Short mmCIF file of C-alpha atoms and ligand atoms in Angstrom, two decimals:
data_model
loop_
_atom_site.label_atom_id
_atom_site.label_comp_id
_atom_site.label_asym_id
_atom_site.label_seq_id
_atom_site.Cartn_x
_atom_site.Cartn_y
_atom_site.Cartn_z
CA MET G 520 112.75 -44.74 160.10
CA THR G 521 114.45 -41.36 159.61
CA LYS G 522 117.21 -40.68 162.08
CA LYS G 523 115.94 -38.04 164.51
CA ALA G 524 117.95 -36.09 167.08
CA PHE G 525 116.97 -33.78 169.91
CA ILE G 526 118.99 -30.70 170.81
CA PHE G 527 118.60 -28.91 174.14
CA ASP G 528 119.63 -25.41 175.12
CA LEU G 529 121.04 -25.32 178.69
CA ASP G 530 120.17 -22.15 180.61
CA GLY G 531 116.38 -21.87 180.90
CA VAL G 532 115.74 -25.33 179.45
CA ILE G 533 117.74 -27.89 181.46
CA VAL G 534 118.54 -25.67 184.46
CA ASP G 535 117.62 -22.18 185.63
CA THR G 536 121.04 -20.58 185.73
CA ALA G 537 119.59 -17.21 184.60
CA LYS G 538 119.05 -16.33 188.28
CA PHE G 539 122.79 -16.84 188.98
CA HIS G 540 123.79 -14.86 185.88
CA PHE G 541 121.53 -12.08 187.17
CA LEU G 542 123.09 -12.02 190.65
CA ALA G 543 126.62 -11.93 189.19
CA TRP G 544 125.79 -9.22 186.59
CA LYS G 545 123.88 -7.22 189.21
CA LYS G 546 126.94 -7.15 191.48
CA LEU G 547 129.06 -5.89 188.57
CA ALA G 548 126.45 -3.30 187.56
CA ASP G 549 126.18 -2.05 191.18
CA ASP G 550 129.99 -1.73 191.36
CA LEU G 551 129.89 0.38 188.19
CA GLY G 552 126.91 2.45 189.37
CA ILE G 553 124.65 1.10 186.61
CA SER G 554 120.99 0.40 187.37
CA PHE G 555 120.22 -3.20 186.32
CA THR G 556 116.92 -4.97 186.99
CA GLU G 557 115.54 -8.50 186.46
CA HIS G 558 113.62 -7.03 183.54
CA ASP G 559 116.92 -5.85 181.98
CA ASN G 560 118.30 -9.35 182.57
CA GLU G 561 115.80 -10.76 180.02
CA GLN G 562 117.90 -9.16 177.28
CA LEU G 563 120.89 -11.29 178.28
CA LYS G 564 119.22 -14.68 177.86
CA GLY G 565 120.97 -16.81 175.25
CA VAL G 566 123.44 -13.97 174.60
CA SER G 567 127.23 -14.51 174.96
CA ARG G 568 129.15 -13.29 178.01
CA VAL G 569 130.99 -10.52 176.13
CA ARG G 570 127.80 -9.29 174.46
CA SER G 571 126.01 -9.33 177.84
CA LEU G 572 128.64 -6.97 179.29
CA GLU G 573 128.25 -4.64 176.29
CA ILE G 574 124.47 -4.53 176.82
CA ILE G 575 124.93 -3.63 180.50
CA LEU G 576 127.50 -0.92 179.70
CA ASN G 577 125.10 0.50 177.10
CA LEU G 578 122.29 0.55 179.67
CA GLY G 579 124.45 2.72 181.91
CA GLY G 580 126.02 4.73 179.08
CA VAL G 581 129.44 3.62 180.38
CA ASN G 582 132.55 3.34 178.18
CA MET G 583 135.31 0.94 179.13
CA THR G 584 138.70 -0.06 177.74
CA GLU G 585 139.09 -3.59 176.36
CA THR G 586 141.50 -4.39 179.21
CA ASP G 587 138.97 -3.35 181.86
CA LYS G 588 136.26 -5.33 180.08
CA LEU G 589 138.38 -8.47 180.35
CA ILE G 590 138.98 -7.85 184.06
CA HIS G 591 135.24 -7.42 184.72
CA LEU G 592 134.32 -10.45 182.60
CA LYS G 593 136.72 -12.56 184.65
CA GLU G 594 135.29 -11.24 187.93
CA LYS G 595 131.72 -11.82 186.78
CA ASN G 596 132.47 -15.39 185.76
CA GLU G 597 134.23 -16.18 189.04
CA ASP G 598 131.22 -14.85 190.92
CA TYR G 599 128.85 -16.87 188.69
CA LEU G 600 130.91 -20.04 189.19
CA SER G 601 130.66 -19.67 192.96
CA TYR G 602 126.86 -20.07 192.58
CA ILE G 603 127.29 -22.97 190.13
CA SER G 604 129.49 -24.79 192.64
CA GLU G 605 126.44 -25.14 194.91
CA MET G 606 124.24 -26.78 192.23
CA THR G 607 123.01 -30.38 192.54
CA HIS G 608 120.67 -32.70 190.62
CA ALA G 609 117.78 -30.97 192.43
CA ASP G 610 118.45 -27.91 190.23
CA VAL G 611 117.44 -29.74 187.05
CA LEU G 612 114.16 -28.21 185.87
CA PRO G 613 110.95 -30.25 186.41
CA ASP G 614 110.41 -33.26 184.11
CA VAL G 615 113.66 -32.75 182.17
CA PRO G 616 114.90 -36.20 183.36
CA ARG G 617 111.60 -37.77 182.20
CA ILE G 618 112.05 -36.38 178.68
CA LEU G 619 115.75 -37.32 178.52
CA ASN G 620 115.01 -40.87 179.75
CA PHE G 621 112.20 -41.24 177.20
CA LEU G 622 114.61 -40.30 174.38
CA LYS G 623 117.33 -42.62 175.72
CA ALA G 624 114.82 -45.50 175.89
CA HIS G 625 114.01 -44.85 172.21
CA HIS G 626 117.72 -44.66 171.26
CA ILE G 627 117.36 -41.06 170.05
CA PRO G 628 120.61 -39.04 170.10
CA ILE G 629 120.57 -36.13 172.55
CA ALA G 630 122.78 -33.07 172.05
CA LEU G 631 123.37 -29.83 173.96
CA GLY G 632 123.50 -26.53 172.05
CA SER G 633 124.38 -23.73 174.47
CA ALA G 634 126.07 -20.33 174.33
CA SER G 635 127.63 -20.95 177.74
CA LYS G 636 131.35 -21.56 178.13
CA ASN G 637 130.54 -23.18 181.50
CA ALA G 638 128.12 -25.76 180.06
CA LYS G 639 130.14 -28.91 180.81
CA GLN G 640 130.83 -27.80 184.36
CA ILE G 641 127.11 -27.15 184.97
CA LEU G 642 126.05 -30.51 183.48
CA GLU G 643 128.65 -32.23 185.64
CA LYS G 644 127.34 -30.52 188.79
CA VAL G 645 123.74 -31.57 188.12
CA GLY G 646 124.72 -35.12 187.11
CA LEU G 647 123.70 -34.93 183.43
CA LEU G 648 127.07 -34.77 181.69
CA ASN G 649 127.04 -38.39 180.57
CA ILE G 650 123.52 -38.48 179.19
CA PHE G 651 124.41 -36.21 176.23
CA ASP G 652 125.73 -37.84 173.07
CA ALA G 653 127.20 -34.51 171.93
CA ILE G 654 127.87 -31.17 173.59
CA VAL G 655 128.30 -27.94 171.67
CA ASP G 656 128.95 -24.92 173.88
CA GLY G 657 130.27 -21.37 173.81
CA ASN G 658 133.85 -22.61 173.48
CA GLU G 659 133.13 -24.16 170.11
CA VAL G 660 131.02 -21.63 168.25
CA SER G 661 132.18 -18.50 166.49
CA LYS G 662 128.74 -17.08 165.69
CA ALA G 663 126.19 -16.50 168.43
CA LYS G 664 122.47 -17.35 168.21
CA PRO G 665 120.36 -16.35 166.19
CA ASP G 666 123.05 -17.71 163.87
CA PRO G 667 122.27 -21.44 163.46
CA GLU G 668 125.93 -22.52 163.84
CA VAL G 669 125.61 -24.05 167.33
CA PHE G 670 122.69 -26.28 166.31
CA LEU G 671 124.19 -27.23 162.94
CA ILE G 672 127.39 -28.41 164.64
CA ALA G 673 125.28 -30.37 167.15
CA ALA G 674 123.36 -32.08 164.31
CA GLN G 675 126.61 -32.92 162.58
CA LYS G 676 128.05 -34.42 165.78
CA VAL G 677 125.13 -36.84 166.13
CA ALA G 678 125.02 -37.49 162.37
CA ALA G 679 121.45 -36.23 161.92
CA LYS G 680 120.14 -34.03 159.11
CA PRO G 681 119.05 -30.58 160.36
CA GLU G 682 115.46 -31.14 159.14
CA ASN G 683 115.28 -34.22 161.40
CA CYS G 684 116.33 -32.31 164.53
CA VAL G 685 114.08 -30.99 167.28
CA VAL G 686 115.36 -28.04 169.34
CA PHE G 687 114.19 -26.97 172.82
CA GLU G 688 114.94 -23.29 173.52
CA ASP G 689 113.88 -20.58 175.98
CA ALA G 690 115.35 -17.56 174.15
CA ILE G 691 113.98 -15.75 171.08
CA ALA G 692 117.45 -15.79 169.49
CA GLY G 693 117.62 -19.55 170.05
CA ILE G 694 114.25 -20.16 168.38
CA GLN G 695 115.38 -18.03 165.43
CA ALA G 696 118.63 -20.04 165.23
CA ALA G 697 116.69 -23.34 165.19
CA ASN G 698 114.29 -22.03 162.53
CA GLN G 699 117.19 -20.80 160.41
CA ALA G 700 118.77 -24.25 160.70
CA LYS G 701 115.46 -25.68 159.35
CA MET G 702 114.96 -27.62 162.58
CA LEU G 703 111.69 -28.05 164.45
CA SER G 704 111.71 -25.40 167.19
CA ILE G 705 109.99 -25.89 170.53
CA GLY G 706 109.85 -22.91 172.88
CA VAL G 707 110.01 -23.42 176.64
CA GLY G 708 108.52 -20.34 178.26
CA GLU G 709 105.93 -17.69 177.39
CA LYS G 710 103.86 -18.04 174.18
CA GLU G 711 103.84 -14.27 173.61
CA VAL G 712 107.63 -14.10 173.73
CA LEU G 713 108.42 -17.30 171.81
CA HIS G 714 105.72 -16.98 169.13
CA GLN G 715 108.21 -17.78 166.36
CA ALA G 716 108.53 -21.34 167.66
CA LYS G 717 106.56 -24.17 166.03
CA TYR G 718 105.25 -25.23 169.48
CA VAL G 719 105.51 -23.53 172.87
CA PHE G 720 105.15 -25.12 176.31
CA HIS G 721 105.37 -23.32 179.61
CA ASP G 722 107.70 -26.06 180.90
CA PHE G 723 108.45 -29.75 180.38
CA THR G 724 105.65 -30.91 182.69
CA GLU G 725 103.26 -29.85 179.90
CA ILE G 726 104.92 -32.11 177.31
CA SER G 727 103.11 -35.45 177.06
CA THR G 728 104.54 -38.81 176.03
CA GLU G 729 102.01 -38.83 173.14
CA PHE G 730 103.45 -35.54 171.87
CA LEU G 731 107.00 -36.90 172.04
CA GLU G 732 105.95 -40.08 170.24
CA LYS G 733 104.42 -37.97 167.47
CA LEU G 734 107.73 -36.14 167.07
CA LEU G 735 109.48 -39.46 166.51
CA ASP G 736 107.25 -40.50 163.58
P1 LIG I 1343 128.67 -18.10 180.15
P2 LIG I 1343 122.24 -20.85 177.01
C1 LIG I 1343 123.57 -18.69 177.83
O1 LIG I 1343 123.22 -20.05 178.00
C2 LIG I 1343 122.80 -17.83 178.81
O2 LIG I 1343 121.41 -17.86 178.51
C3 LIG I 1343 123.29 -16.41 178.74
O3 LIG I 1343 122.60 -15.61 179.67
C4 LIG I 1343 124.80 -16.39 179.01
O4 LIG I 1343 125.31 -15.07 178.90
C5 LIG I 1343 125.51 -17.30 178.01
O5 LIG I 1343 124.97 -18.60 178.11
C6 LIG I 1343 127.00 -17.36 178.23
O6 LIG I 1343 127.23 -18.00 179.44
O7 LIG I 1343 128.98 -16.80 180.78
O8 LIG I 1343 128.46 -19.24 181.14
O9 LIG I 1343 129.66 -18.49 179.07
O10 LIG I 1343 120.87 -20.33 177.24
O11 LIG I 1343 122.73 -20.66 175.58
O12 LIG I 1343 122.42 -22.28 177.49
MG1 LIG I 1344 118.71 -20.47 177.17
#
């Protein structure tokens, strides 16, 4: 049997931390007098912290020195981490444990491929840190999604060929990264948004055991 591996994005796939990112960015935008809505927040999904700040500054037409950017990035992250500190296993998205347990039972390596620099902390809070065989996060990658780097490193870490990897992603850039890596991309979210994915499910409750078994063939 070919050695398969499954790679999961974090925010929007394992947990819904987008709502906490939004609250923290919204506070910063309000302080700077920039209008920032939940709709605007969609643009930040899967995007790095620094790039997210640039997008918000662009929305408001605000220029800022590099020093001030660093100060605001630090503030935003501290604010975000105060929400993360309240997370528990109950914050894991529906049926994620079922899928992870299915893969474990079949001895399939599981990796994380996230843009977040807080990934390990979040996994620890929700009790999933030890289930992953490899973790690749924002501290390890130099090129952001849609560049395939994050997923290629994850495949390497679990000794699987890219073409034998399955990626779960909620962001367009993440689906593009998986496709570029020649991995099988599965979108978690809206079909209209994630149409570049090979398969799209609204959430994990829609993914059957039969479907997972087919992926293992
Ligand atoms: P941090 P993912 C991404 O996580 C988020 O979707 C994105 O909104 C965030 O800006 C990025 O992580 C960086 O996060 O500030 O924690 O380093 O979807 O790649 O798991
Ligand atoms: Mg995501």
